Short mmCIF file of C-alpha atoms in Angstrom, two decimals:
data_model
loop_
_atom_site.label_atom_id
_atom_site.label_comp_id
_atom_site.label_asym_id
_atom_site.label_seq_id
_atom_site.Cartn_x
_atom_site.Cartn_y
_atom_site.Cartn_z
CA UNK A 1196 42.29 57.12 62.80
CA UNK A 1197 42.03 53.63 64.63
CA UNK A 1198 44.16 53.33 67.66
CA UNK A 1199 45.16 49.67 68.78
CA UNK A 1200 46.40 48.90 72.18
CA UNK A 1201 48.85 45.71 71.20
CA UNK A 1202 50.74 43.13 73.97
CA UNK A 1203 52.92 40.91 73.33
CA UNK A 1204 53.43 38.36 75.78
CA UNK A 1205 55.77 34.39 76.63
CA UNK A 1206 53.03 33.28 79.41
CA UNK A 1207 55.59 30.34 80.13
CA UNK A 1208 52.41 27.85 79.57
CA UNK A 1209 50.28 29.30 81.81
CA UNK A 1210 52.62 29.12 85.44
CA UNK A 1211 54.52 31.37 87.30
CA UNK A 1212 58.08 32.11 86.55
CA UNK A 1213 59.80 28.51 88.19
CA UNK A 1214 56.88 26.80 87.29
CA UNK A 1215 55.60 25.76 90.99
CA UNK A 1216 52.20 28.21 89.92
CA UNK A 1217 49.45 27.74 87.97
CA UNK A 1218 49.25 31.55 86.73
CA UNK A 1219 45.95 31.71 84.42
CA UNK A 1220 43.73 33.58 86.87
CA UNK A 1221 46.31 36.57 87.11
CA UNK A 1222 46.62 36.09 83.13
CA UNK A 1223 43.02 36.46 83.30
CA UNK A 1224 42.95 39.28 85.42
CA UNK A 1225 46.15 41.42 83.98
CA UNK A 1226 44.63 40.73 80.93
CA UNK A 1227 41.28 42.29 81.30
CA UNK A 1228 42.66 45.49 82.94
CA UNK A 1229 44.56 46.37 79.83
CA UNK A 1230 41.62 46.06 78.13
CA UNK A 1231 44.08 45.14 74.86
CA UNK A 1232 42.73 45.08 71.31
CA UNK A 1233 45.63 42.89 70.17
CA UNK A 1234 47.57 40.00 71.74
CA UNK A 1235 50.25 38.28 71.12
CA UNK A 1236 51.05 35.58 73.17
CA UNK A 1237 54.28 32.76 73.23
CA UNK A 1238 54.45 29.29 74.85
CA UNK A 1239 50.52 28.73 75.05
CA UNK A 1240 49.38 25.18 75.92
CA UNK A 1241 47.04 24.24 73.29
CA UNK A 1242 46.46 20.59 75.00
CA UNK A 1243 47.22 19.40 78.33
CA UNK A 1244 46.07 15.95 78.96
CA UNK A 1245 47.42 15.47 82.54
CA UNK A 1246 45.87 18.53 84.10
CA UNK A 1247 41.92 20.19 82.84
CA UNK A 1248 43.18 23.59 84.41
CA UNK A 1249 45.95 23.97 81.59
CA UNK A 1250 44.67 22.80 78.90
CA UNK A 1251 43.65 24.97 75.63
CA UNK A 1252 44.76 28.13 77.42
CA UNK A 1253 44.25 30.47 73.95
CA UNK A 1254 40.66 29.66 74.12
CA UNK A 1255 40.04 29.45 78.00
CA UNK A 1256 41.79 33.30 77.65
CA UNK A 1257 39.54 34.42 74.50
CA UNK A 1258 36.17 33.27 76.22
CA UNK A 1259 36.77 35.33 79.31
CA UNK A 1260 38.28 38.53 77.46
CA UNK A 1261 35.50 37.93 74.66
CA UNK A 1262 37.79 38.02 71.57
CA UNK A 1263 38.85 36.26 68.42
CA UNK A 1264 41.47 33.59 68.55
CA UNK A 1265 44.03 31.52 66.27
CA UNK A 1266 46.73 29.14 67.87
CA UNK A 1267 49.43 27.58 65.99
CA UNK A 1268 51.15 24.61 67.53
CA UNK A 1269 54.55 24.26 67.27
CA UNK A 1270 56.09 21.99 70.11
CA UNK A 1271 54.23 17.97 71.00
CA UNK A 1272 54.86 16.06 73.92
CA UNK A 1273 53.33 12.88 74.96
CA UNK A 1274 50.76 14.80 77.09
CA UNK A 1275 50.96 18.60 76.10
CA UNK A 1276 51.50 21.10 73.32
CA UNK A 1277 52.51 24.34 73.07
CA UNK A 1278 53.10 27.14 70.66
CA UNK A 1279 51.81 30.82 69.59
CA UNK A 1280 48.22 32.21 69.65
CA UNK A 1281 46.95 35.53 68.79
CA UNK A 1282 43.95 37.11 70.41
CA UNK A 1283 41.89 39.98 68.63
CA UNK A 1284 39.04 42.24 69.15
CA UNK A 1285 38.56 41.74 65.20
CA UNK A 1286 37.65 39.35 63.59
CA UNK A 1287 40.43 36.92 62.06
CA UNK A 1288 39.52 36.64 58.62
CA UNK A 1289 42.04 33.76 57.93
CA UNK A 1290 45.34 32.18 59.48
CA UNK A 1291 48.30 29.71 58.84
CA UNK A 1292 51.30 28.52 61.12
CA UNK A 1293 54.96 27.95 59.62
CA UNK A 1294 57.38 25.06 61.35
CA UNK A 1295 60.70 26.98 61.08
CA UNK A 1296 62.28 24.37 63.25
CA UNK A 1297 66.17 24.82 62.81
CA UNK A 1298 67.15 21.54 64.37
CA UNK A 1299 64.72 18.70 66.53
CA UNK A 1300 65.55 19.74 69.97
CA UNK A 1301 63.44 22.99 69.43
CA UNK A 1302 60.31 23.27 67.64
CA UNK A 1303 59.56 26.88 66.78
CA UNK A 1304 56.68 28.48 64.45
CA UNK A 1305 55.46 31.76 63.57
CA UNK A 1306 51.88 32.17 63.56
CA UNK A 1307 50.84 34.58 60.60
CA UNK A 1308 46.71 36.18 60.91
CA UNK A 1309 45.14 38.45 59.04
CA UNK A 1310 42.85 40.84 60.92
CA UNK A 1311 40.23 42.86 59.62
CA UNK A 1312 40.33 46.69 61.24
CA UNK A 1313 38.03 49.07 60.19
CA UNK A 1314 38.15 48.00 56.52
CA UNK A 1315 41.56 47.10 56.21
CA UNK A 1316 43.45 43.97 56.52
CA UNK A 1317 46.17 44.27 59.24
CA UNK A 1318 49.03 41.47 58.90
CA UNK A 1319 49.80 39.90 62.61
CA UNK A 1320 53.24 37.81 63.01
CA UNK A 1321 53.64 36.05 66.04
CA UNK A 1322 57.09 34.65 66.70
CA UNK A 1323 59.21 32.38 69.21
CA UNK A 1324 62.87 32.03 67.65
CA UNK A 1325 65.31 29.26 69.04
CA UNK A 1326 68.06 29.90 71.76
CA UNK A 1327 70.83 29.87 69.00
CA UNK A 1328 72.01 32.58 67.29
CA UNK A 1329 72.78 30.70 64.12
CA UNK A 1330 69.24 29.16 64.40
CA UNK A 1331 67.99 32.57 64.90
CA UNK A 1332 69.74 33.79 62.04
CA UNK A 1333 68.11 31.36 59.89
CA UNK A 1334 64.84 31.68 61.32
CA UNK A 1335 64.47 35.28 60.57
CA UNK A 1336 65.25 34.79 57.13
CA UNK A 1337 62.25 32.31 57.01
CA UNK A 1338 59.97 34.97 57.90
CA UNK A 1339 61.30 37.79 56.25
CA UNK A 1340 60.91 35.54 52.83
CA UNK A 1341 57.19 34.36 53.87
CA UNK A 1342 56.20 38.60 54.42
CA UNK A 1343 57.75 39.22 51.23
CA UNK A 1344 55.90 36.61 49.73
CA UNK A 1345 52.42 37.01 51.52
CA UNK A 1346 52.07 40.53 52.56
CA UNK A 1347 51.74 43.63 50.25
CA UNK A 1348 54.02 46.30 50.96
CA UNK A 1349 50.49 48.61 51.51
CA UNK A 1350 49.30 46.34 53.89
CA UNK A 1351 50.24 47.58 57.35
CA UNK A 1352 51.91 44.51 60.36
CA UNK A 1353 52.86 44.10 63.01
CA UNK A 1354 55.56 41.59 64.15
CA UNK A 1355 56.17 40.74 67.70
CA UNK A 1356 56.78 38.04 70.45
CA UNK A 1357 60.04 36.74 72.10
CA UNK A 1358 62.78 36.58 69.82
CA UNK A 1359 65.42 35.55 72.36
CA UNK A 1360 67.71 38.12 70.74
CA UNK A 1361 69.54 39.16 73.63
CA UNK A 1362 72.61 40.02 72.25
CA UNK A 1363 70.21 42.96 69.59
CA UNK A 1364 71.58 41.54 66.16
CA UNK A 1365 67.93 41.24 64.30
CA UNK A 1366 66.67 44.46 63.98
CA UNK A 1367 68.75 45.87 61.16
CA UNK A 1368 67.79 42.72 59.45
CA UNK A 1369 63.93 43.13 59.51
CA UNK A 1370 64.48 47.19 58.92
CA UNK A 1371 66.60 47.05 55.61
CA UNK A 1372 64.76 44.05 54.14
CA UNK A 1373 61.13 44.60 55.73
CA UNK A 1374 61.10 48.65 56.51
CA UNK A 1375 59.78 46.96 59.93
CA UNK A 1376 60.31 49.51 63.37
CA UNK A 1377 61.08 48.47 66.51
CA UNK A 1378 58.41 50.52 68.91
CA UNK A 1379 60.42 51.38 71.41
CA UNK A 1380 63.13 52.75 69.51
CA UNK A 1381 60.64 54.60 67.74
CA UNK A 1382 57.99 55.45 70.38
CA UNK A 1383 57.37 59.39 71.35
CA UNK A 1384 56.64 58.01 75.06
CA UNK A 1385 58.66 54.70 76.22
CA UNK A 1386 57.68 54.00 80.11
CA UNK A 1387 60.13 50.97 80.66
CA UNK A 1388 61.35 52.32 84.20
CA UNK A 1389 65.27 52.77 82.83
CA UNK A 1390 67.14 55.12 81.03
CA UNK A 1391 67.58 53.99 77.28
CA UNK A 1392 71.12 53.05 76.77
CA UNK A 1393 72.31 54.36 73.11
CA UNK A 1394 74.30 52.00 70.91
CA UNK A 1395 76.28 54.74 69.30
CA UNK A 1396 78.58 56.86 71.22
CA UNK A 1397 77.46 60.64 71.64
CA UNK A 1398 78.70 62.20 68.99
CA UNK A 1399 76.46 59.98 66.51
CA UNK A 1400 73.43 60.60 69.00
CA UNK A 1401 72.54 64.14 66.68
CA UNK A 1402 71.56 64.10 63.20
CA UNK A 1403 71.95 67.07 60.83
CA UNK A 1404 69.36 69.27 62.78
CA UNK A 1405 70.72 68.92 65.94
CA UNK A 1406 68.26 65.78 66.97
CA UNK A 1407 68.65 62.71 68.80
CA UNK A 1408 68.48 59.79 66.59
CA UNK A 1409 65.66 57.79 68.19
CA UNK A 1410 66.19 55.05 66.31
CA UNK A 1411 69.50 53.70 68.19
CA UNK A 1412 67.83 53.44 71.73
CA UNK A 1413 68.01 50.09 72.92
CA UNK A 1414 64.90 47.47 73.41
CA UNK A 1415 63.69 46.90 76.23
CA UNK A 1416 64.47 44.62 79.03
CA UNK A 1417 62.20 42.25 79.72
CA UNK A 1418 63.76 38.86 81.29
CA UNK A 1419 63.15 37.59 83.96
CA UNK A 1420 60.08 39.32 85.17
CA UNK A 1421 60.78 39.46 88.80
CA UNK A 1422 63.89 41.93 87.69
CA UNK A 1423 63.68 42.21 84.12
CA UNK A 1424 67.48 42.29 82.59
CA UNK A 1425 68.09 40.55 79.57
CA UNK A 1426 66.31 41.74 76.30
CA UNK A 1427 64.25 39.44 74.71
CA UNK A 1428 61.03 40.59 73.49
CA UNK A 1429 60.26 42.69 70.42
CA UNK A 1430 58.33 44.32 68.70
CA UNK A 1431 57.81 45.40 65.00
CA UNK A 1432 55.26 47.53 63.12
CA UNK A 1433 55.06 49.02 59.62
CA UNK A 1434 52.11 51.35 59.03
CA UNK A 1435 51.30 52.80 61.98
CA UNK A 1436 51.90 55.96 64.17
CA UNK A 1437 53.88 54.83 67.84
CA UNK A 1438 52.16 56.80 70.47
CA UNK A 1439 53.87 54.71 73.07
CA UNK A 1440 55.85 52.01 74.45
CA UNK A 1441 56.16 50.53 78.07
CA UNK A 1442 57.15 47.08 79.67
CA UNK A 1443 54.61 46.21 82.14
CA UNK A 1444 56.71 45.50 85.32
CA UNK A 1445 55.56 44.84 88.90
CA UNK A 1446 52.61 43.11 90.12
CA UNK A 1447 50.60 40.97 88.97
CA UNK A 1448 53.16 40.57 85.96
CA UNK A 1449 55.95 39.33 88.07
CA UNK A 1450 53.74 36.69 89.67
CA UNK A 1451 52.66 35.52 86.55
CA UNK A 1452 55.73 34.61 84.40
CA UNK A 1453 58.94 34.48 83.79
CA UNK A 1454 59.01 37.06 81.09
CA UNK A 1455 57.49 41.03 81.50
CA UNK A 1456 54.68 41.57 78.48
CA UNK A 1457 55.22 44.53 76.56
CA UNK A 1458 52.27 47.00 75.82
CA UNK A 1459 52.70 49.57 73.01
CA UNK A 1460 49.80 52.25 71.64
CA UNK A 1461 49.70 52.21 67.46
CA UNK A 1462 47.59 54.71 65.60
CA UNK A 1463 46.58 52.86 62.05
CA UNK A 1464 47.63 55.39 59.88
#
């Protein structure tokens, strides 16, 4: 069995959470600790033309931590970009971005790789959905049609980044139509410093033997770092074992965005 230690991470283009920090170094640092084999990472400045130190931050990050990179750019300015990149310890046989921009004032994408792991090809999703719920909405559909389309159902993925979904209406969405999991609500060991607040009331917390139905604890809260409240990050897997699930809180993570990364432990199975 191959075990993958996966992050998913908004780096708020590379500064601290109100912007007044450049934040890479930490990155750098936080990043190498983990010693990751997967990661997913939101609002990544692909070009900076105004300032050398922030520009093409998904391959300033993959040179230092040695890895494989893709970037898929999803937002232009006159002097920047910015979108999703993934970062792998295997190699990334092939990958493809998808504008599913709801409306012009944001510019969203989801960045689809496929990594080779020991043999097999493992599908990686890496999303930023809009600040709408409508747009949300429609956004999800977008890339529940391109997995459908693209991705054999004995393929295993994994599906992650910030998803803005604050108010937890997506996941029965990618479940029913994708058999996608969120981690935490499935994960043996969650470490995310709070007790995991159950949707259902406590008579629908058993199931026929007497067992707690994992699946209804909440996500994570992730936003803002510095006391993480609202829950915005996810993520999904299909084909793989959860051996754990924890938001990384604290320093250096506060110090080095506005959003907590999440870390989660998946045996290929």
């Amino acid at each position: 069995m191959t075990t993958l230690k996966v992050v998913s991470y908004n780096i708020h283009k590379g500064k601290s959470a109100f912007g007044k920090r450049v934040s890479l170094a930490d990155l750098q640092s936080g990043l190498t600790q983990l010693s990751a084999d997967l990661v997913f990472l939101q609002e990544v400045q692909g070009r900076n033309s105004r300032f050398e130190s922030l520009h093409a931050q998904q391959d300033m990050l993959a040179n230092h931590l040695s890895m494989d990179v893709c970037y898929g750019c999803n937002a232009v300015r006159t002097d920047t970009d910015h979108g999703n990149a993934l970062l792998s310890r295997f190699r990334i046989v092939e990958h493809e971005n998808e504008d599913i921009s709801d409306h012009r004032l944001e510019q969203r994408g989801v960045l689809h790789a496929r990594v080779e792991i020991d043999g097999r090809t493992v599908h990686c999703f890496v999303a930023h959905l809009g600040l709408f719920a409508a747009s949300r909405g429609r956004q999800v559909v977008a890339i529940i049609e391109r997995i459908k389309r693209l991705v054999p159902d004995n393929e295993p993925l994994i599906l992650a980044g910030d998803f803005n979904d604050w108010n937890e209406k997506l996941a029965p969405y990618f479940d029913h139509e994708l058999g996608l999991h969120e981690v935490f609500a499935n994960s043996p060991l969650r470490i995310d410093n709070e007790l995991p607040r159950l949707k259902t009331s406590l008579r629908s917390m058993m199931d026929g033997r007497g067992l707690m139905a994992v699946d209804q604890l909440a996500p994570p809260r992730t936003f803002p770092a510095v006391f993480p409240w609202l829950r915005l990050d996810r993520m999904y897997q299909r084909g793989f074992t959860i051996l754990s699930a924890q938001v990384l809180k604290g320093r250096p993570w506060a110090r080095i965005s506005d959003h907590a990364p999440i870390l989660a432990e998946l045996e290929l199975a």
